[in-house]
Amino acid sequence: MSKYEELEAFARTVEAGSFTAAAKQLGVAKSAVSRRIQDLEARLDTQLIVRTTRKLTLTDQGRAFFERARVLLCDWEETEAIVSQNQKSISGIIRISAPLSFGVSHLGPALIEFQQLHPAIHLDVDFTDRRVDLISEGIDVAIRIGHLPDSGLIARKIANIRTIAVASPDYISHHGMPQTPDDLKGLFELRYSLRNTHRWSYVSPDGVPGELEIPPKLSASNGEFLRDAAIAGMGVLLEPSFLLYDDIRAGKLVQILPEYSWDELGAYAVYPPIRHLSARIRAIVDHIAKHCGGQKPYWDDF
Protein backbone atom coordinates (compact mmCIF):
# COMPACT_ATOMS: atom_id res chain seq x y z
CA MET A 1 0.00 0.00 0.00
CA SER A 2 1.49 3.38 -1.00
CA LYS A 3 1.79 6.28 1.40
CA TYR A 4 -0.11 8.46 -1.08
CA GLU A 5 -3.11 6.09 -1.08
CA GLU A 6 -3.14 6.10 2.72
CA LEU A 7 -2.97 9.89 2.84
CA GLU A 8 -5.67 10.28 0.19
CA ALA A 9 -8.00 7.81 1.91
CA PHE A 10 -7.62 9.65 5.21
CA ALA A 11 -8.20 13.13 3.76
CA ARG A 12 -11.20 12.08 1.65
CA THR A 13 -12.79 10.32 4.62
CA VAL A 14 -12.47 13.41 6.79
CA GLU A 15 -13.87 15.68 4.05
CA ALA A 16 -16.74 13.34 3.16
CA GLY A 17 -17.59 12.44 6.75
CA SER A 18 -17.74 8.67 6.29
CA PHE A 19 -15.86 5.67 4.92
CA THR A 20 -18.74 4.95 2.55
CA ALA A 21 -18.71 8.41 0.95
CA ALA A 22 -14.91 8.40 0.68
CA ALA A 23 -14.98 4.97 -0.98
CA LYS A 24 -17.47 6.25 -3.54
CA GLN A 25 -15.23 9.22 -4.34
CA LEU A 26 -12.15 7.06 -4.70
CA GLY A 27 -13.89 4.27 -6.61
CA VAL A 28 -12.82 1.54 -4.19
CA ALA A 29 -14.50 -0.67 -1.60
CA LYS A 30 -15.33 0.72 1.83
CA SER A 31 -13.10 -1.96 3.38
CA ALA A 32 -10.17 -0.72 1.29
CA VAL A 33 -10.55 2.82 2.66
CA SER A 34 -10.76 1.54 6.23
CA ARG A 35 -7.71 -0.67 5.75
CA ARG A 36 -5.64 2.17 4.28
CA ILE A 37 -6.40 4.40 7.26
CA GLN A 38 -5.64 1.58 9.69
CA ASP A 39 -2.30 1.03 7.95
CA LEU A 40 -1.59 4.77 8.15
CA GLU A 41 -2.35 4.86 11.88
CA ALA A 42 -0.23 1.76 12.46
CA ARG A 43 2.70 3.25 10.56
CA LEU A 44 2.42 6.52 12.49
CA ASP A 45 1.71 4.67 15.75
CA THR A 46 -1.02 7.26 16.35
CA GLN A 47 -4.82 7.15 16.36
CA LEU A 48 -6.13 9.77 13.93
CA ILE A 49 -9.86 8.99 13.89
CA VAL A 50 -12.21 7.91 16.67
CA ARG A 51 -14.77 5.60 15.10
CA THR A 52 -18.32 5.22 16.45
CA THR A 53 -21.46 3.76 14.90
CA ARG A 54 -22.80 7.26 14.14
CA LYS A 55 -19.86 9.47 13.24
CA LEU A 56 -16.14 9.89 12.84
CA THR A 57 -14.25 12.25 15.15
CA LEU A 58 -10.69 13.43 14.68
CA THR A 59 -8.21 13.24 17.52
CA ASP A 60 -5.98 16.25 18.18
CA GLN A 61 -3.24 14.50 16.22
CA GLY A 62 -5.77 13.71 13.48
CA ARG A 63 -6.79 17.36 13.09
CA ALA A 64 -3.20 18.51 12.82
CA PHE A 65 -2.37 15.73 10.36
CA PHE A 66 -5.45 16.47 8.24
CA GLU A 67 -4.53 20.12 7.74
CA ARG A 68 -1.07 19.13 6.53
CA ALA A 69 -2.40 16.23 4.45
CA ARG A 70 -4.79 18.52 2.59
CA VAL A 71 -1.94 20.85 1.65
CA LEU A 72 0.20 17.93 0.48
CA LEU A 73 -2.60 16.56 -1.71
CA CYS A 74 -3.17 19.97 -3.27
CA ASP A 75 0.55 20.25 -4.00
CA TRP A 76 0.47 16.80 -5.61
CA GLU A 77 -2.52 17.77 -7.80
CA GLU A 78 -0.76 20.99 -8.77
CA THR A 79 2.34 19.05 -9.81
CA GLU A 80 0.23 16.67 -11.92
CA ALA A 81 -1.59 19.62 -13.47
CA ILE A 82 1.69 21.23 -14.53
CA VAL A 83 2.78 18.01 -16.22
CA SER A 84 -0.63 17.59 -17.89
CA GLN A 85 -0.53 21.15 -19.19
CA ASN A 86 2.96 20.62 -20.58
CA GLN A 87 1.73 17.51 -22.40
CA LYS A 88 -1.36 19.43 -23.60
CA SER A 89 -3.58 16.57 -22.47
CA ILE A 90 -5.87 15.94 -19.52
CA SER A 91 -7.21 12.73 -18.04
CA GLY A 92 -9.10 11.37 -15.07
CA ILE A 93 -12.63 11.48 -13.71
CA ILE A 94 -14.68 14.69 -13.58
CA ARG A 95 -17.82 14.45 -11.46
CA ILE A 96 -20.42 17.05 -12.45
CA SER A 97 -23.83 17.99 -11.07
CA ALA A 98 -26.23 20.10 -13.14
CA PRO A 99 -29.93 21.07 -13.11
CA LEU A 100 -32.03 18.60 -15.09
CA SER A 101 -33.67 20.80 -17.74
CA PHE A 102 -30.76 23.19 -18.26
CA GLY A 103 -28.26 20.36 -18.11
CA VAL A 104 -29.87 18.08 -20.67
CA SER A 105 -30.86 20.86 -23.09
CA HIS A 106 -27.83 23.14 -22.94
CA LEU A 107 -24.94 21.39 -21.19
CA GLY A 108 -25.44 18.02 -22.84
CA PRO A 109 -23.99 19.02 -26.23
CA ALA A 110 -21.08 20.81 -24.55
CA LEU A 111 -20.24 17.81 -22.37
CA ILE A 112 -20.37 15.41 -25.32
CA GLU A 113 -18.07 17.68 -27.32
CA PHE A 114 -15.69 17.97 -24.36
CA GLN A 115 -15.55 14.18 -24.02
CA GLN A 116 -14.75 13.87 -27.73
CA LEU A 117 -11.97 16.46 -27.45
CA HIS A 118 -10.49 14.74 -24.38
CA PRO A 119 -10.97 10.97 -24.74
CA ALA A 120 -8.86 10.25 -21.64
CA ILE A 121 -11.44 12.05 -19.49
CA HIS A 122 -14.23 10.08 -17.81
CA LEU A 123 -17.29 12.27 -17.19
CA ASP A 124 -19.65 11.24 -14.39
CA VAL A 125 -22.71 13.51 -14.73
CA ASP A 126 -25.62 13.78 -12.31
CA PHE A 127 -28.56 15.70 -13.78
CA THR A 128 -30.67 16.70 -10.78
CA ASP A 129 -32.50 19.72 -9.39
CA ARG A 130 -31.42 18.68 -5.90
CA ARG A 131 -28.78 20.95 -4.35
CA VAL A 132 -25.89 18.58 -3.80
CA ASP A 133 -23.17 18.86 -1.16
CA LEU A 134 -20.06 18.98 -3.32
CA ILE A 135 -17.58 17.91 -0.66
CA SER A 136 -19.50 15.07 0.98
CA GLU A 137 -20.70 13.69 -2.37
CA GLY A 138 -17.37 14.02 -4.14
CA ILE A 139 -18.59 16.43 -6.85
CA ASP A 140 -15.81 18.29 -8.67
CA VAL A 141 -17.99 21.03 -10.18
CA ALA A 142 -21.69 21.86 -10.03
CA ILE A 143 -23.72 24.11 -12.30
CA ARG A 144 -26.22 26.22 -10.36
CA ILE A 145 -28.80 28.73 -11.53
CA GLY A 146 -30.16 31.59 -9.46
CA HIS A 147 -28.81 33.96 -6.84
CA LEU A 148 -25.96 32.20 -5.07
CA PRO A 149 -26.03 32.33 -1.26
CA ASP A 150 -22.84 33.06 0.62
CA SER A 151 -20.86 29.84 1.02
CA GLY A 152 -17.36 28.51 1.12
CA LEU A 153 -17.54 27.52 -2.54
CA ILE A 154 -15.77 29.23 -5.42
CA ALA A 155 -18.16 30.40 -8.15
CA ARG A 156 -17.60 31.47 -11.75
CA LYS A 157 -20.45 32.98 -13.72
CA ILE A 158 -20.80 31.23 -17.06
CA ALA A 159 -23.93 32.92 -18.43
CA ASN A 160 -26.61 35.50 -17.74
CA ILE A 161 -30.06 34.02 -17.26
CA ARG A 162 -33.08 36.18 -18.12
CA THR A 163 -36.51 35.29 -16.85
CA ILE A 164 -39.41 36.26 -19.09
CA ALA A 165 -43.19 36.22 -18.80
CA VAL A 166 -45.08 34.29 -21.47
CA ALA A 167 -48.45 32.82 -22.40
CA SER A 168 -49.93 31.12 -25.45
CA PRO A 169 -51.45 33.22 -28.26
CA ASP A 170 -54.88 31.68 -27.52
CA TYR A 171 -54.64 32.60 -23.84
CA ILE A 172 -53.73 36.18 -24.73
CA SER A 173 -56.51 36.32 -27.31
CA HIS A 174 -59.05 35.21 -24.73
CA HIS A 175 -57.85 37.32 -21.77
CA GLY A 176 -56.23 40.27 -23.54
CA MET A 177 -52.59 41.34 -23.57
CA PRO A 178 -51.55 42.82 -20.19
CA GLN A 179 -50.42 46.42 -20.45
CA THR A 180 -49.05 46.75 -16.90
CA PRO A 181 -47.96 44.28 -14.22
CA ASP A 182 -51.20 44.96 -12.35
CA ASP A 183 -53.10 43.44 -15.29
CA LEU A 184 -51.45 40.10 -14.50
CA LYS A 185 -53.27 39.88 -11.17
CA GLY A 186 -56.48 38.94 -12.98
CA LEU A 187 -54.81 35.95 -14.66
CA PHE A 188 -53.62 32.54 -13.41
CA GLU A 189 -49.99 31.59 -12.86
CA LEU A 190 -48.30 28.35 -13.81
CA ARG A 191 -46.01 28.23 -10.80
CA TYR A 192 -42.56 26.68 -10.54
CA SER A 193 -42.74 25.23 -7.03
CA LEU A 194 -38.97 25.16 -6.42
CA ARG A 195 -38.58 28.92 -6.83
CA ASN A 196 -37.54 30.60 -3.58
CA THR A 197 -40.41 33.08 -3.72
CA HIS A 198 -43.86 33.08 -5.29
CA ARG A 199 -43.72 36.81 -6.00
CA TRP A 200 -42.73 38.15 -9.42
CA SER A 201 -40.09 40.90 -9.15
CA TYR A 202 -39.62 43.38 -11.98
CA VAL A 203 -38.13 46.69 -12.99
CA SER A 204 -40.28 48.98 -15.17
CA PRO A 205 -38.94 50.65 -18.35
CA ASP A 206 -38.30 53.84 -16.36
CA GLY A 207 -36.33 51.95 -13.70
CA VAL A 208 -38.96 51.62 -10.97
CA PRO A 209 -38.85 48.24 -9.17
CA GLY A 210 -41.97 46.37 -8.13
CA GLU A 211 -43.38 42.95 -7.37
CA LEU A 212 -46.68 41.14 -7.50
CA GLU A 213 -48.19 37.75 -6.73
CA ILE A 214 -50.52 35.91 -9.10
CA PRO A 215 -52.89 33.15 -7.98
CA PRO A 216 -51.63 29.75 -9.17
CA LYS A 217 -53.56 27.61 -11.59
CA LEU A 218 -50.99 24.82 -11.51
CA SER A 219 -47.78 24.17 -9.59
CA ALA A 220 -44.97 21.80 -10.58
CA SER A 221 -41.28 21.22 -9.95
CA ASN A 222 -40.38 20.84 -13.63
CA GLY A 223 -40.07 23.81 -15.96
CA GLU A 224 -40.58 21.84 -19.16
CA PHE A 225 -43.94 20.54 -17.92
CA LEU A 226 -45.00 24.08 -17.04
CA ARG A 227 -43.88 25.30 -20.47
CA ASP A 228 -46.09 22.66 -22.09
CA ALA A 229 -48.98 23.76 -19.87
CA ALA A 230 -48.45 27.35 -21.01
CA ILE A 231 -48.47 26.27 -24.66
CA ALA A 232 -51.77 24.48 -23.94
CA GLY A 233 -53.24 27.82 -22.81
CA MET A 234 -53.54 27.10 -19.08
CA GLY A 235 -52.05 30.34 -17.73
CA VAL A 236 -49.12 32.75 -17.61
CA LEU A 237 -45.62 31.61 -16.88
CA LEU A 238 -42.41 33.23 -15.60
CA GLU A 239 -39.40 31.11 -16.52
CA PRO A 240 -35.80 31.38 -17.74
CA SER A 241 -35.49 32.17 -21.42
CA PHE A 242 -33.38 29.05 -22.03
CA LEU A 243 -36.54 26.96 -21.57
CA LEU A 244 -38.78 29.13 -23.76
CA TYR A 245 -36.79 30.54 -26.67
CA ASP A 246 -37.58 27.79 -29.19
CA ASP A 247 -41.34 28.08 -28.59
CA ILE A 248 -41.22 31.88 -28.81
CA ARG A 249 -39.45 31.60 -32.16
CA ALA A 250 -42.08 29.07 -33.31
CA GLY A 251 -44.97 31.30 -32.21
CA LYS A 252 -46.25 28.83 -29.64
CA LEU A 253 -45.65 31.35 -26.87
CA VAL A 254 -45.62 35.15 -26.80
CA GLN A 255 -43.83 37.45 -24.40
CA ILE A 256 -45.84 39.50 -21.93
CA LEU A 257 -44.57 42.98 -21.07
CA PRO A 258 -41.22 42.45 -22.86
CA GLU A 259 -40.14 46.01 -22.04
CA TYR A 260 -40.07 45.08 -18.33
CA SER A 261 -37.03 43.41 -16.76
CA TRP A 262 -38.00 40.44 -14.64
CA ASP A 263 -35.78 38.72 -12.11
CA GLU A 264 -32.22 38.42 -13.45
CA LEU A 265 -30.41 35.23 -12.56
CA GLY A 266 -27.09 33.68 -13.46
CA ALA A 267 -25.65 30.29 -14.34
CA TYR A 268 -22.58 29.53 -12.23
CA ALA A 269 -19.95 26.84 -12.10
CA VAL A 270 -19.15 26.22 -8.44
CA TYR A 271 -16.41 24.08 -6.96
CA PRO A 272 -14.75 23.56 -3.58
CA PRO A 273 -12.01 26.01 -2.59
CA ILE A 274 -8.59 24.46 -3.11
CA ARG A 275 -5.18 26.01 -3.48
CA HIS A 276 -4.91 24.92 -7.10
CA LEU A 277 -7.71 24.24 -9.56
CA SER A 278 -6.77 21.12 -11.50
CA ALA A 279 -6.22 21.39 -15.23
CA ARG A 280 -9.17 19.15 -16.06
CA ILE A 281 -11.63 21.14 -13.93
CA ARG A 282 -10.41 24.44 -15.36
CA ALA A 283 -10.68 23.01 -18.87
CA ILE A 284 -14.29 21.86 -18.53
CA VAL A 285 -15.44 25.08 -16.87
CA ASP A 286 -13.81 27.09 -19.67
CA HIS A 287 -15.47 24.85 -22.26
CA ILE A 288 -18.94 25.20 -20.71
CA ALA A 289 -18.57 28.99 -20.40
CA LYS A 290 -17.54 29.28 -24.05
CA HIS A 291 -20.45 27.09 -25.15
CA CYS A 292 -23.05 29.09 -23.20
CA GLY A 293 -21.89 32.42 -24.58
CA GLY A 294 -21.38 34.43 -21.39
CA GLN A 295 -23.14 37.79 -21.26
CA LYS A 296 -25.24 37.15 -24.39
CA PRO A 297 -26.12 33.43 -24.45
CA TYR A 298 -27.42 31.96 -27.67
CA TRP A 299 -30.87 31.22 -26.18
CA ASP A 300 -31.57 34.95 -25.88
CA ASP A 301 -31.49 35.37 -29.66
CA PHE A 302 -35.21 35.62 -30.42
Short mmCIF file of C-alpha atoms in Angstrom, two decimals, residues 20-252:
data_model
loop_
_atom_site.label_atom_id
_atom_site.label_comp_id
_atom_site.label_asym_id
_atom_site.label_seq_id
_atom_site.Cartn_x
_atom_site.Cartn_y
_atom_site.Cartn_z
CA THR A 20 -18.74 4.95 2.55
CA ALA A 21 -18.71 8.41 0.95
CA ALA A 22 -14.91 8.40 0.68
CA ALA A 23 -14.98 4.97 -0.98
CA LYS A 24 -17.47 6.25 -3.54
CA GLN A 25 -15.23 9.22 -4.34
CA LEU A 26 -12.15 7.06 -4.70
CA GLY A 27 -13.89 4.27 -6.61
CA VAL A 28 -12.82 1.54 -4.19
CA ALA A 29 -14.50 -0.67 -1.60
CA LYS A 30 -15.33 0.72 1.83
CA SER A 31 -13.10 -1.96 3.38
CA ALA A 32 -10.17 -0.72 1.29
CA VAL A 33 -10.55 2.82 2.66
CA SER A 34 -10.76 1.54 6.23
CA ARG A 35 -7.71 -0.67 5.75
CA ARG A 36 -5.64 2.17 4.28
CA ILE A 37 -6.40 4.40 7.26
CA GLN A 38 -5.64 1.58 9.69
CA ASP A 39 -2.30 1.03 7.95
CA LEU A 40 -1.59 4.77 8.15
CA GLU A 41 -2.35 4.86 11.88
CA ALA A 42 -0.23 1.76 12.46
CA ARG A 43 2.70 3.25 10.56
CA LEU A 44 2.42 6.52 12.49
CA ASP A 45 1.71 4.67 15.75
CA THR A 46 -1.02 7.26 16.35
CA GLN A 47 -4.82 7.15 16.36
CA LEU A 48 -6.13 9.77 13.93
CA ILE A 49 -9.86 8.99 13.89
CA VAL A 50 -12.21 7.91 16.67
CA ARG A 51 -14.77 5.60 15.10
CA THR A 52 -18.32 5.22 16.45
CA THR A 53 -21.46 3.76 14.90
CA ARG A 54 -22.80 7.26 14.14
CA LYS A 55 -19.86 9.47 13.24
CA LEU A 56 -16.14 9.89 12.84
CA THR A 57 -14.25 12.25 15.15
CA LEU A 58 -10.69 13.43 14.68
CA THR A 59 -8.21 13.24 17.52
CA ASP A 60 -5.98 16.25 18.18
CA GLN A 61 -3.24 14.50 16.22
CA GLY A 62 -5.77 13.71 13.48
CA ARG A 63 -6.79 17.36 13.09
CA ALA A 64 -3.20 18.51 12.82
CA PHE A 65 -2.37 15.73 10.36
CA PHE A 66 -5.45 16.47 8.24
CA GLU A 67 -4.53 20.12 7.74
CA ARG A 68 -1.07 19.13 6.53
CA ALA A 69 -2.40 16.23 4.45
CA ARG A 70 -4.79 18.52 2.59
CA VAL A 71 -1.94 20.85 1.65
CA LEU A 72 0.20 17.93 0.48
CA LEU A 73 -2.60 16.56 -1.71
CA CYS A 74 -3.17 19.97 -3.27
CA ASP A 75 0.55 20.25 -4.00
CA TRP A 76 0.47 16.80 -5.61
CA GLU A 77 -2.52 17.77 -7.80
CA GLU A 78 -0.76 20.99 -8.77
CA THR A 79 2.34 19.05 -9.81
CA GLU A 80 0.23 16.67 -11.92
CA ALA A 81 -1.59 19.62 -13.47
CA ILE A 82 1.69 21.23 -14.53
CA VAL A 83 2.78 18.01 -16.22
CA SER A 84 -0.63 17.59 -17.89
CA GLN A 85 -0.53 21.15 -19.19
CA ASN A 86 2.96 20.62 -20.58
CA GLN A 87 1.73 17.51 -22.40
CA LYS A 88 -1.36 19.43 -23.60
CA SER A 89 -3.58 16.57 -22.47
CA ILE A 90 -5.87 15.94 -19.52
CA SER A 91 -7.21 12.73 -18.04
CA GLY A 92 -9.10 11.37 -15.07
CA ILE A 93 -12.63 11.48 -13.71
CA ILE A 94 -14.68 14.69 -13.58
CA ARG A 95 -17.82 14.45 -11.46
CA ILE A 96 -20.42 17.05 -12.45
CA SER A 97 -23.83 17.99 -11.07
CA ALA A 98 -26.23 20.10 -13.14
CA PRO A 99 -29.93 21.07 -13.11
CA LEU A 100 -32.03 18.60 -15.09
CA SER A 101 -33.67 20.80 -17.74
CA PHE A 102 -30.76 23.19 -18.26
CA GLY A 103 -28.26 20.36 -18.11
CA VAL A 104 -29.87 18.08 -20.67
CA SER A 105 -30.86 20.86 -23.09
CA HIS A 106 -27.83 23.14 -22.94
CA LEU A 107 -24.94 21.39 -21.19
CA GLY A 108 -25.44 18.02 -22.84
CA PRO A 109 -23.99 19.02 -26.23
CA ALA A 110 -21.08 20.81 -24.55
CA LEU A 111 -20.24 17.81 -22.37
CA ILE A 112 -20.37 15.41 -25.32
CA GLU A 113 -18.07 17.68 -27.32
CA PHE A 114 -15.69 17.97 -24.36
CA GLN A 115 -15.55 14.18 -24.02
CA GLN A 116 -14.75 13.87 -27.73
CA LEU A 117 -11.97 16.46 -27.45
CA HIS A 118 -10.49 14.74 -24.38
CA PRO A 119 -10.97 10.97 -24.74
CA ALA A 120 -8.86 10.25 -21.64
CA ILE A 121 -11.44 12.05 -19.49
CA HIS A 122 -14.23 10.08 -17.81
CA LEU A 123 -17.29 12.27 -17.19
CA ASP A 124 -19.65 11.24 -14.39
CA VAL A 125 -22.71 13.51 -14.73
CA ASP A 126 -25.62 13.78 -12.31
CA PHE A 127 -28.56 15.70 -13.78
CA THR A 128 -30.67 16.70 -10.78
CA ASP A 129 -32.50 19.72 -9.39
CA ARG A 130 -31.42 18.68 -5.90
CA ARG A 131 -28.78 20.95 -4.35
CA VAL A 132 -25.89 18.58 -3.80
CA ASP A 133 -23.17 18.86 -1.16
CA LEU A 134 -20.06 18.98 -3.32
CA ILE A 135 -17.58 17.91 -0.66
CA SER A 136 -19.50 15.07 0.98
CA GLU A 137 -20.70 13.69 -2.37
CA GLY A 138 -17.37 14.02 -4.14
CA ILE A 139 -18.59 16.43 -6.85
CA ASP A 140 -15.81 18.29 -8.67
CA VAL A 141 -17.99 21.03 -10.18
CA ALA A 142 -21.69 21.86 -10.03
CA ILE A 143 -23.72 24.11 -12.30
CA ARG A 144 -26.22 26.22 -10.36
CA ILE A 145 -28.80 28.73 -11.53
CA GLY A 146 -30.16 31.59 -9.46
CA HIS A 147 -28.81 33.96 -6.84
CA LEU A 148 -25.96 32.20 -5.07
CA PRO A 149 -26.03 32.33 -1.26
CA ASP A 150 -22.84 33.06 0.62
CA SER A 151 -20.86 29.84 1.02
CA GLY A 152 -17.36 28.51 1.12
CA LEU A 153 -17.54 27.52 -2.54
CA ILE A 154 -15.77 29.23 -5.42
CA ALA A 155 -18.16 30.40 -8.15
CA ARG A 156 -17.60 31.47 -11.75
CA LYS A 157 -20.45 32.98 -13.72
CA ILE A 158 -20.80 31.23 -17.06
CA ALA A 159 -23.93 32.92 -18.43
CA ASN A 160 -26.61 35.50 -17.74
CA ILE A 161 -30.06 34.02 -17.26
CA ARG A 162 -33.08 36.18 -18.12
CA THR A 163 -36.51 35.29 -16.85
CA ILE A 164 -39.41 36.26 -19.09
CA ALA A 165 -43.19 36.22 -18.80
CA VAL A 166 -45.08 34.29 -21.47
CA ALA A 167 -48.45 32.82 -22.40
CA SER A 168 -49.93 31.12 -25.45
CA PRO A 169 -51.45 33.22 -28.26
CA ASP A 170 -54.88 31.68 -27.52
CA TYR A 171 -54.64 32.60 -23.84
CA ILE A 172 -53.73 36.18 -24.73
CA SER A 173 -56.51 36.32 -27.31
CA HIS A 174 -59.05 35.21 -24.73
CA HIS A 175 -57.85 37.32 -21.77
CA GLY A 176 -56.23 40.27 -23.54
CA MET A 177 -52.59 41.34 -23.57
CA PRO A 178 -51.55 42.82 -20.19
CA GLN A 179 -50.42 46.42 -20.45
CA THR A 180 -49.05 46.75 -16.90
CA PRO A 181 -47.96 44.28 -14.22
CA ASP A 182 -51.20 44.96 -12.35
CA ASP A 183 -53.10 43.44 -15.29
CA LEU A 184 -51.45 40.10 -14.50
CA LYS A 185 -53.27 39.88 -11.17
CA GLY A 186 -56.48 38.94 -12.98
CA LEU A 187 -54.81 35.95 -14.66
CA PHE A 188 -53.62 32.54 -13.41
CA GLU A 189 -49.99 31.59 -12.86
CA LEU A 190 -48.30 28.35 -13.81
CA ARG A 191 -46.01 28.23 -10.80
CA TYR A 192 -42.56 26.68 -10.54
CA SER A 193 -42.74 25.23 -7.03
CA LEU A 194 -38.97 25.16 -6.42
CA ARG A 195 -38.58 28.92 -6.83
CA ASN A 196 -37.54 30.60 -3.58
CA THR A 197 -40.41 33.08 -3.72
CA HIS A 198 -43.86 33.08 -5.29
CA ARG A 199 -43.72 36.81 -6.00
CA TRP A 200 -42.73 38.15 -9.42
CA SER A 201 -40.09 40.90 -9.15
CA TYR A 202 -39.62 43.38 -11.98
CA VAL A 203 -38.13 46.69 -12.99
CA SER A 204 -40.28 48.98 -15.17
CA PRO A 205 -38.94 50.65 -18.35
CA ASP A 206 -38.30 53.84 -16.36
CA GLY A 207 -36.33 51.95 -13.70
CA VAL A 208 -38.96 51.62 -10.97
CA PRO A 209 -38.85 48.24 -9.17
CA GLY A 210 -41.97 46.37 -8.13
CA GLU A 211 -43.38 42.95 -7.37
CA LEU A 212 -46.68 41.14 -7.50
CA GLU A 213 -48.19 37.75 -6.73
CA ILE A 214 -50.52 35.91 -9.10
CA PRO A 215 -52.89 33.15 -7.98
CA PRO A 216 -51.63 29.75 -9.17
CA LYS A 217 -53.56 27.61 -11.59
CA LEU A 218 -50.99 24.82 -11.51
CA SER A 219 -47.78 24.17 -9.59
CA ALA A 220 -44.97 21.80 -10.58
CA SER A 221 -41.28 21.22 -9.95
CA ASN A 222 -40.38 20.84 -13.63
CA GLY A 223 -40.07 23.81 -15.96
CA GLU A 224 -40.58 21.84 -19.16
CA PHE A 225 -43.94 20.54 -17.92
CA LEU A 226 -45.00 24.08 -17.04
CA ARG A 227 -43.88 25.30 -20.47
CA ASP A 228 -46.09 22.66 -22.09
CA ALA A 229 -48.98 23.76 -19.87
CA ALA A 230 -48.45 27.35 -21.01
CA ILE A 231 -48.47 26.27 -24.66
CA ALA A 232 -51.77 24.48 -23.94
CA GLY A 233 -53.24 27.82 -22.81
CA MET A 234 -53.54 27.10 -19.08
CA GLY A 235 -52.05 30.34 -17.73
CA VAL A 236 -49.12 32.75 -17.61
CA LEU A 237 -45.62 31.61 -16.88
CA LEU A 238 -42.41 33.23 -15.60
CA GLU A 239 -39.40 31.11 -16.52
CA PRO A 240 -35.80 31.38 -17.74
CA SER A 241 -35.49 32.17 -21.42
CA PHE A 242 -33.38 29.05 -22.03
CA LEU A 243 -36.54 26.96 -21.57
CA LEU A 244 -38.78 29.13 -23.76
CA TYR A 245 -36.79 30.54 -26.67
CA ASP A 246 -37.58 27.79 -29.19
CA ASP A 247 -41.34 28.08 -28.59
CA ILE A 248 -41.22 31.88 -28.81
CA ARG A 249 -39.45 31.60 -32.16
CA ALA A 250 -42.08 29.07 -33.31
CA GLY A 251 -44.97 31.30 -32.21
CA LYS A 252 -46.25 28.83 -29.64
#
